[in-house]
C-alpha positions as protocol buffer text, in pm:
chain_id: "A"
residue {
  index: 1
  type: MET
  ca { x: 0 y: 0 z: 0 }
}
residue {
  index: 2
  type: GLU
  ca { x: 273 y: 248 z: 89 }
}
residue {
  index: 3
  type: ARG
  ca { x: 450 y: 198 z: -240 }
}
residue {
  index: 4
  type: LYS
  ca { x: 140 y: 302 z: -434 }
}
residue {
  index: 5
  type: LYS
  ca { x: 109 y: 618 z: -227 }
}
residue {
  index: 6
  type: GLU
  ca { x: 471 y: 710 z: -306 }
}
residue {
  index: 7
  type: ASP
  ca { x: 416 y: 652 z: -678 }
}
residue {
  index: 8
  type: HIS
  ca { x: 105 y: 864 z: -665 }
}
residue {
  index: 9
  type: LEU
  ca { x: 296 y: 1145 z: -497 }
}
residue {
  index: 10
  type: LYS
  ca { x: 578 y: 1138 z: -753 }
}
residue {
  index: 11
  type: LYS
  ca { x: 354 y: 1182 z: -1059 }
}
residue {
  index: 12
  type: PRO
  ca { x: 234 y: 1538 z: -986 }
}
residue {
  index: 13
  type: GLU
  ca { x: 596 y: 1651 z: -933 }
}
residue {
  index: 14
  type: LYS
  ca { x: 689 y: 1508 z: -1270 }
}
residue {
  index: 15
  type: TRP
  ca { x: 396 y: 1686 z: -1437 }
}
residue {
  index: 16
  type: ALA
  ca { x: 476 y: 2011 z: -1258 }
}
residue {
  index: 17
  type: ARG
  ca { x: 831 y: 2003 z: -1394 }
}
residue {
  index: 18
  type: LYS
  ca { x: 695 y: 1953 z: -1744 }
}
residue {
  index: 19
  type: ARG
  ca { x: 455 y: 2247 z: -1709 }
}
residue {
  index: 20
  type: ARG
  ca { x: 731 y: 2477 z: -1584 }
}
residue {
  index: 21
  type: SER
  ca { x: 945 y: 2398 z: -1887 }
}
residue {
  index: 22
  type: GLU
  ca { x: 661 y: 2498 z: -2120 }
}
residue {
  index: 23
  type: MET
  ca { x: 607 y: 2835 z: -1952 }
}
residue {
  index: 24
  type: ALA
  ca { x: 768 y: 3163 z: -2053 }
}
residue {
  index: 25
  type: LYS
  ca { x: 734 y: 3537 z: -1994 }
}
residue {
  index: 26
  type: TYR
  ca { x: 548 y: 3749 z: -2250 }
}
residue {
  index: 27
  type: GLN
  ca { x: 515 y: 4122 z: -2174 }
}
residue {
  index: 28
  type: GLY
  ca { x: 569 y: 4051 z: -1803 }
}
residue {
  index: 29
  type: LYS
  ca { x: 308 y: 3774 z: -1784 }
}
residue {
  index: 30
  type: SER
  ca { x: 370 y: 3402 z: -1754 }
}
residue {
  index: 31
  type: VAL
  ca { x: 228 y: 3217 z: -2056 }
}
residue {
  index: 32
  type: ARG
  ca { x: 218 y: 2855 z: -2169 }
}
residue {
  index: 33
  type: LEU
  ca { x: 407 y: 2781 z: -2490 }
}
residue {
  index: 34
  type: ASN
  ca { x: 277 y: 2583 z: -2790 }
}
residue {
  index: 35
  type: LYS
  ca { x: -80 y: 2546 z: -2657 }
}
residue {
  index: 36
  type: PRO
  ca { x: -348 y: 2718 z: -2869 }
}
residue {
  index: 37
  type: SER
  ca { x: -632 y: 2888 z: -2684 }
}
residue {
  index: 38
  type: ARG
  ca { x: -945 y: 3071 z: -2793 }
}
residue {
  index: 39
  type: ILE
  ca { x: -941 y: 3452 z: -2782 }
}
residue {
  index: 40
  type: SER
  ca { x: -1225 y: 3554 z: -2552 }
}
residue {
  index: 41
  type: LYS
  ca { x: -1421 y: 3878 z: -2537 }
}
residue {
  index: 42
  type: GLY
  ca { x: -1217 y: 4164 z: -2394 }
}
residue {
  index: 43
  type: GLN
  ca { x: -880 y: 4022 z: -2496 }
}
residue {
  index: 44
  type: PRO
  ca { x: -665 y: 4189 z: -2763 }
}
residue {
  index: 45
  type: GLY
  ca { x: -752 y: 4049 z: -3104 }
}
residue {
  index: 46
  type: TYR
  ca { x: -1109 y: 3950 z: -3017 }
}
residue {
  index: 47
  type: GLY
  ca { x: -1325 y: 3978 z: -3329 }
}
residue {
  index: 48
  type: ARG
  ca { x: -1022 y: 3979 z: -3558 }
}
residue {
  index: 49
  type: LYS
  ca { x: -890 y: 3628 z: -3492 }
}
residue {
  index: 50
  type: LYS
  ca { x: -1027 y: 3314 z: -3323 }
}
residue {
  index: 51
  type: PHE
  ca { x: -721 y: 3153 z: -3158 }
}
residue {
  index: 52
  type: LYS
  ca { x: -384 y: 3255 z: -3016 }
}
residue {
  index: 53
  type: VAL
  ca { x: -73 y: 3063 z: -2926 }
}
residue {
  index: 54
  type: PHE
  ca { x: 258 y: 3168 z: -2772 }
}
residue {
  index: 55
  type: VAL
  ca { x: 573 y: 3028 z: -2932 }
}
residue {
  index: 56
  type: LYS
  ca { x: 942 y: 3073 z: -2873 }
}
residue {
  index: 57
  type: SER
  ca { x: 1135 y: 3222 z: -3165 }
}
residue {
  index: 58
  type: GLY
  ca { x: 1502 y: 3206 z: -3070 }
}
residue {
  index: 59
  type: SER
  ca { x: 1519 y: 3373 z: -2730 }
}
residue {
  index: 60
  type: LYS
  ca { x: 1199 y: 3577 z: -2777 }
}
residue {
  index: 61
  type: VAL
  ca { x: 839 y: 3477 z: -2714 }
}
residue {
  index: 62
  type: LYS
  ca { x: 597 y: 3557 z: -2995 }
}
residue {
  index: 63
  type: LYS
  ca { x: 216 y: 3560 z: -2996 }
}
residue {
  index: 64
  type: VAL
  ca { x: 64 y: 3407 z: -3309 }
}
residue {
  index: 65
  type: MET
  ca { x: -305 y: 3470 z: -3376 }
}
residue {
  index: 66
  type: PHE
  ca { x: -493 y: 3267 z: -3636 }
}
residue {
  index: 67
  type: GLY
  ca { x: -839 y: 3158 z: -3752 }
}
residue {
  index: 68
  type: ASP
  ca { x: -1140 y: 3343 z: -3886 }
}
residue {
  index: 69
  type: PRO
  ca { x: -1375 y: 3432 z: -3597 }
}
residue {
  index: 70
  type: ASN
  ca { x: -1680 y: 3418 z: -3825 }
}
residue {
  index: 71
  type: MET
  ca { x: -1624 y: 3065 z: -3959 }
}
residue {
  index: 72
  type: ARG
  ca { x: -1673 y: 2726 z: -3799 }
}
residue {
  index: 73
  type: ILE
  ca { x: -1411 y: 2451 z: -3824 }
}
residue {
  index: 74
  type: LYS
  ca { x: -1583 y: 2165 z: -4003 }
}
residue {
  index: 75
  type: LYS
  ca { x: -1301 y: 1915 z: -4013 }
}
residue {
  index: 76
  type: SER
  ca { x: -1538 y: 1621 z: -3964 }
}
residue {
  index: 77
  type: SER
  ca { x: -1627 y: 1643 z: -4334 }
}
residue {
  index: 78
  type: PRO
  ca { x: -1351 y: 1459 z: -4527 }
}
residue {
  index: 79
  type: ALA
  ca { x: -1403 y: 1665 z: -4845 }
}
residue {
  index: 80
  type: ARG
  ca { x: -1375 y: 1998 z: -4658 }
}
residue {
  index: 81
  type: ARG
  ca { x: -1074 y: 1876 z: -4464 }
}
residue {
  index: 82
  type: LYS
  ca { x: -894 y: 1764 z: -4780 }
}
residue {
  index: 83
  type: SER
  ca { x: -976 y: 2092 z: -4958 }
}
residue {
  index: 84
  type: PHE
  ca { x: -852 y: 2305 z: -4665 }
}
residue {
  index: 85
  type: ARG
  ca { x: -526 y: 2113 z: -4630 }
}
residue {
  index: 86
  type: ALA
  ca { x: -459 y: 2134 z: -5006 }
}
residue {
  index: 87
  type: ARG
  ca { x: -545 y: 2504 z: -5026 }
}
residue {
  index: 88
  type: HIS
  ca { x: -311 y: 2592 z: -4739 }
}
residue {
  index: 89
  type: ARG
  ca { x: -35 y: 2348 z: -4842 }
}
residue {
  index: 90
  type: CYS
  ca { x: -38 y: 2193 z: -4497 }
}
residue {
  index: 91
  type: SER
  ca { x: 216 y: 1926 z: -4589 }
}
residue {
  index: 92
  type: THR
  ca { x: 487 y: 2197 z: -4607 }
}
residue {
  index: 93
  type: ALA
  ca { x: 389 y: 2397 z: -4294 }
}
residue {
  index: 94
  type: LYS
  ca { x: 689 y: 2347 z: -4061 }
}
residue {
  index: 95
  type: ASP
  ca { x: 752 y: 2687 z: -3896 }
}
residue {
  index: 96
  type: LYS
  ca { x: 578 y: 2713 z: -3556 }
}
residue {
  index: 97
  type: THR
  ca { x: 592 y: 3092 z: -3566 }
}
residue {
  index: 98
  type: THR
  ca { x: 337 y: 3113 z: -3851 }
}
residue {
  index: 99
  type: ALA
  ca { x: -42 y: 3116 z: -3842 }
}
residue {
  index: 100
  type: ARG
  ca { x: -49 y: 2865 z: -4129 }
}
residue {
  index: 101
  type: TYR
  ca { x: 129 y: 2603 z: -3918 }
}
residue {
  index: 102
  type: TRP
  ca { x: -122 y: 2632 z: -3633 }
}
residue {
  index: 103
  type: SER
  ca { x: -426 y: 2643 z: -3863 }
}
residue {
  index: 104
  type: CYS
  ca { x: -305 y: 2328 z: -4034 }
}
residue {
  index: 105
  type: LYS
  ca { x: -241 y: 2162 z: -3699 }
}
residue {
  index: 106
  type: LYS
  ca { x: -603 y: 2234 z: -3594 }
}
residue {
  index: 107
  type: TRP
  ca { x: -725 y: 2074 z: -3920 }
}
C-alpha cells in the first residue's frame, strides 16, 4: 500500500516540472508555450482572430493569432478537410511561428 502512495505522490511533481518547462514570460506575464487557446471577449484580437498561441522564436516569445472568428471549423467532413489542407499546403507547414502552421495543426 505504501509503495502506491509514493508513486502517486511522484507523478504530480513530474507533471509540474513539465509544465514549468513549457512556460515563458510574454510582456511581463507568464504564458504557456505551444498550446493554442481561444481569444475571448475583452482580450486583444477579439473579433479579428479566433485563436492565439505563444511560441518561442530564438530567445523571444511571440504571440501568433490565427483563424477566422466568423467561420466554424468543419473538419469532420472529409471533403472539406482535404480541400482546406490542399489550399493551405499543410504538408509543407513546418515553422511554428506562422499562423499557417497552427491552422493546419487544428485541421
